[in-house]
PDB file of C-alpha atoms in Angstrom:
ATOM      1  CA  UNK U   1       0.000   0.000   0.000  1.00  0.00           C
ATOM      2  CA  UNK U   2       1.687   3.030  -0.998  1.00  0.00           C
ATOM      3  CA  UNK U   3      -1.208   5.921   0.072  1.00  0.00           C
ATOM      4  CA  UNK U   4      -2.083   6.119   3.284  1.00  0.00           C
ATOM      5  CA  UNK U   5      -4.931   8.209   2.483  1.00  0.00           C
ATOM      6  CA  UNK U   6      -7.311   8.662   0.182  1.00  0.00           C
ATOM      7  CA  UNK U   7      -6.988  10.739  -2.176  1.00  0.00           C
ATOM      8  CA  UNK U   8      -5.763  10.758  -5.986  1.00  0.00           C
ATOM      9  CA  UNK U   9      -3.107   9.212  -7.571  1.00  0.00           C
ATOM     10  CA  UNK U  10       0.137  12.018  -8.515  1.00  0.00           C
ATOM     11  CA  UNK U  11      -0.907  10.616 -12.457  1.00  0.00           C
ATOM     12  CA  UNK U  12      -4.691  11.478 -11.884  1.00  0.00           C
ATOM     13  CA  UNK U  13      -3.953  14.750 -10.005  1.00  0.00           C
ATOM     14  CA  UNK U  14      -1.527  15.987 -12.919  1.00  0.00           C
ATOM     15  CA  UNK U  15      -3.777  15.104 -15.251  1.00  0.00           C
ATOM     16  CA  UNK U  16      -7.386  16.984 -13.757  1.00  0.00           C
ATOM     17  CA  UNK U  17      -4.844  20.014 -13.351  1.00  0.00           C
ATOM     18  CA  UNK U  18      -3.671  20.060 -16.803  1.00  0.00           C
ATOM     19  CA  UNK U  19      -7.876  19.209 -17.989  1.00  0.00           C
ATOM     20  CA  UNK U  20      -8.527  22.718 -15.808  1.00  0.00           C
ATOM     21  CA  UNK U  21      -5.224  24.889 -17.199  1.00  0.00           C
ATOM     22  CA  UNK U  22      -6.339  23.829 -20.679  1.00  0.00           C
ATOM     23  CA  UNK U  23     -10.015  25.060 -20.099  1.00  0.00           C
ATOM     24  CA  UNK U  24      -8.835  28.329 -17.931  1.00  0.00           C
ATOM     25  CA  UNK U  25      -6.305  29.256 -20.758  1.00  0.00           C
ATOM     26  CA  UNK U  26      -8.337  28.338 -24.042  1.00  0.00           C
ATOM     27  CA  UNK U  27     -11.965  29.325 -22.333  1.00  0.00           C
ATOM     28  CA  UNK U  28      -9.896  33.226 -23.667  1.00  0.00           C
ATOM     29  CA  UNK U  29     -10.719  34.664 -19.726  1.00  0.00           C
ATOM     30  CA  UNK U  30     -14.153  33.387 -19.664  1.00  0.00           C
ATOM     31  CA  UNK U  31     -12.967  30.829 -16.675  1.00  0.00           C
ATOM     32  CA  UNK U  32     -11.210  30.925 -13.620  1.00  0.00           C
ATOM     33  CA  UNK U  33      -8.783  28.447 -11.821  1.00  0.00           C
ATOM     34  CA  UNK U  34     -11.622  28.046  -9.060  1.00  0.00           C
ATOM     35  CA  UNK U  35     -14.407  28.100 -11.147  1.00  0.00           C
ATOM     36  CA  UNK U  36     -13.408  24.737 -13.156  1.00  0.00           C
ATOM     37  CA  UNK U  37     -12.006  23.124 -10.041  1.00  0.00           C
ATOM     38  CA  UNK U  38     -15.718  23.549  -8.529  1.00  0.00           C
ATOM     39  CA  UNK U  39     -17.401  22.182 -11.693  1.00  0.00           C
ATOM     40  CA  UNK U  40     -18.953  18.993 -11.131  1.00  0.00           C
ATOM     41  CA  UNK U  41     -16.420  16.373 -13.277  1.00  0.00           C
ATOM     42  CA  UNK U  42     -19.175  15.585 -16.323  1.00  0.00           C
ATOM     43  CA  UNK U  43     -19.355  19.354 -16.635  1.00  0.00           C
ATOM     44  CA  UNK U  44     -15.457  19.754 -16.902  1.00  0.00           C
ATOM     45  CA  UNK U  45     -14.996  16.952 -19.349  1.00  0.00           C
ATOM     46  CA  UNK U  46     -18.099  18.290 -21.486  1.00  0.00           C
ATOM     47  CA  UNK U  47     -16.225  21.882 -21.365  1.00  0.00           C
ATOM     48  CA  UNK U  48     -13.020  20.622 -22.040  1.00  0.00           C
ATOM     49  CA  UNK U  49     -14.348  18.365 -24.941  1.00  0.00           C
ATOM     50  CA  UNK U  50     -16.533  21.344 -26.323  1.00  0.00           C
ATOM     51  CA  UNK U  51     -13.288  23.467 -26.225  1.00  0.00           C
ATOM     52  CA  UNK U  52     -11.127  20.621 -27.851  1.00  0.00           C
ATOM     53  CA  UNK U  53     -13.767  20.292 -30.264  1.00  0.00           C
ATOM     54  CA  UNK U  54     -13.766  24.202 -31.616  1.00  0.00           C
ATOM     55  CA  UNK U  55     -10.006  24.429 -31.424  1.00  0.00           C
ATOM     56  CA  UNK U  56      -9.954  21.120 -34.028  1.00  0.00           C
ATOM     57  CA  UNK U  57     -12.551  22.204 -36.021  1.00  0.00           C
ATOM     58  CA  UNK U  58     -10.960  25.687 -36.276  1.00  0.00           C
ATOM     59  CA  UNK U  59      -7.117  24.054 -37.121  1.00  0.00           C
ATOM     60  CA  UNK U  60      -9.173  21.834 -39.694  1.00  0.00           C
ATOM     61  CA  UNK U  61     -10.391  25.292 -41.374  1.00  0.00           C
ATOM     62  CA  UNK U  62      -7.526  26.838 -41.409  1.00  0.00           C
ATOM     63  CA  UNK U  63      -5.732  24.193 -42.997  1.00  0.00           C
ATOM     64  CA  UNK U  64      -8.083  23.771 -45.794  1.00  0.00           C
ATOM     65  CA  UNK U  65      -7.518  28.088 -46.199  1.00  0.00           C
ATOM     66  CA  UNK U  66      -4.049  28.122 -46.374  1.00  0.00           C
ATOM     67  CA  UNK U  67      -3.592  25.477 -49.056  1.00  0.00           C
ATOM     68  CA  UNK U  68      -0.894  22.883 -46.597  1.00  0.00           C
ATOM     69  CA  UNK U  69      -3.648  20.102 -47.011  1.00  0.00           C
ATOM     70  CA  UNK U  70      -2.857  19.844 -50.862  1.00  0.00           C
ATOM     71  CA  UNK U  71       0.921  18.972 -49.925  1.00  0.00           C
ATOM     72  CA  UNK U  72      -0.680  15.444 -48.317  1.00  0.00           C
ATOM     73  CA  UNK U  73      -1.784  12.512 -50.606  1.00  0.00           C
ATOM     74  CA  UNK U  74      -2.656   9.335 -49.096  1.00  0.00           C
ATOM     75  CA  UNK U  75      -1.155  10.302 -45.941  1.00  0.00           C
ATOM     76  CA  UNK U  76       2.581  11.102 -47.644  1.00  0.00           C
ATOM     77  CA  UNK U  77       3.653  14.401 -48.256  1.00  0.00           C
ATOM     78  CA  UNK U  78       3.793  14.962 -51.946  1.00  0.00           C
ATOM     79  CA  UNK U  79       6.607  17.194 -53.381  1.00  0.00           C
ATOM     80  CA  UNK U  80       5.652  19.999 -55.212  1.00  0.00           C
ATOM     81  CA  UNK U  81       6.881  19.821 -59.328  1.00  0.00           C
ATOM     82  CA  UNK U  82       9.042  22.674 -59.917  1.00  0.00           C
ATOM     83  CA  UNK U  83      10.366  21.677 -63.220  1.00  0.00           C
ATOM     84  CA  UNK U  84       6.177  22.172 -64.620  1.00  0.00           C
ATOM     85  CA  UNK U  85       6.445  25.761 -63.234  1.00  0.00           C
ATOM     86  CA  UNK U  86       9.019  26.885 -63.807  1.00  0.00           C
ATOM     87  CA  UNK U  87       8.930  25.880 -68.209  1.00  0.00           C
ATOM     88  CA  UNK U  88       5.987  28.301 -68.324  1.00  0.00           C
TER      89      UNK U  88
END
């Protein structure tokens, strides 16, 4: 028995900490520290999902905007032909 208590695991603790930082820094000042660490734990993981969620769907979008998607086909990165471009 390594705890003598009860309480959570260093792994666990680290982990809800870094769950609440993510949602306190992301949430843009619309969180605090206290706030999230009062939350009951389905609401935290629905926030932090929610949050997760935007941020992807916003990479996804920007991605598809700035044209580095093109580079990939079927998952290898495909090198642009210079010698096409540069005869005209």
């Amino acid at each position: 028995m390594g705890l003598a208590f009860f309480g959570l695991t260093p792994e666990y603790r680290a982990g809800i900490f870094k769950e609440i930082h993510e949602i306190v820094f992301h949430g843009k000042g619309g969180y605090s520290f206290e706030t999230i660490y009062d939350f009951p734990i389905w609401l935290r993981r629905y926030t932090f999902r929610t949050i997760l969620d935007w941020y992807a769907k916003e990479n996804k979008q920007n991605e598809q905007q700035s044209g580095q998607q093109s580079l990939l086909q079927n998952g290898k990165i495909k090198a642009p032909d210079y010698s096409t471009k540069a005869s005209k």
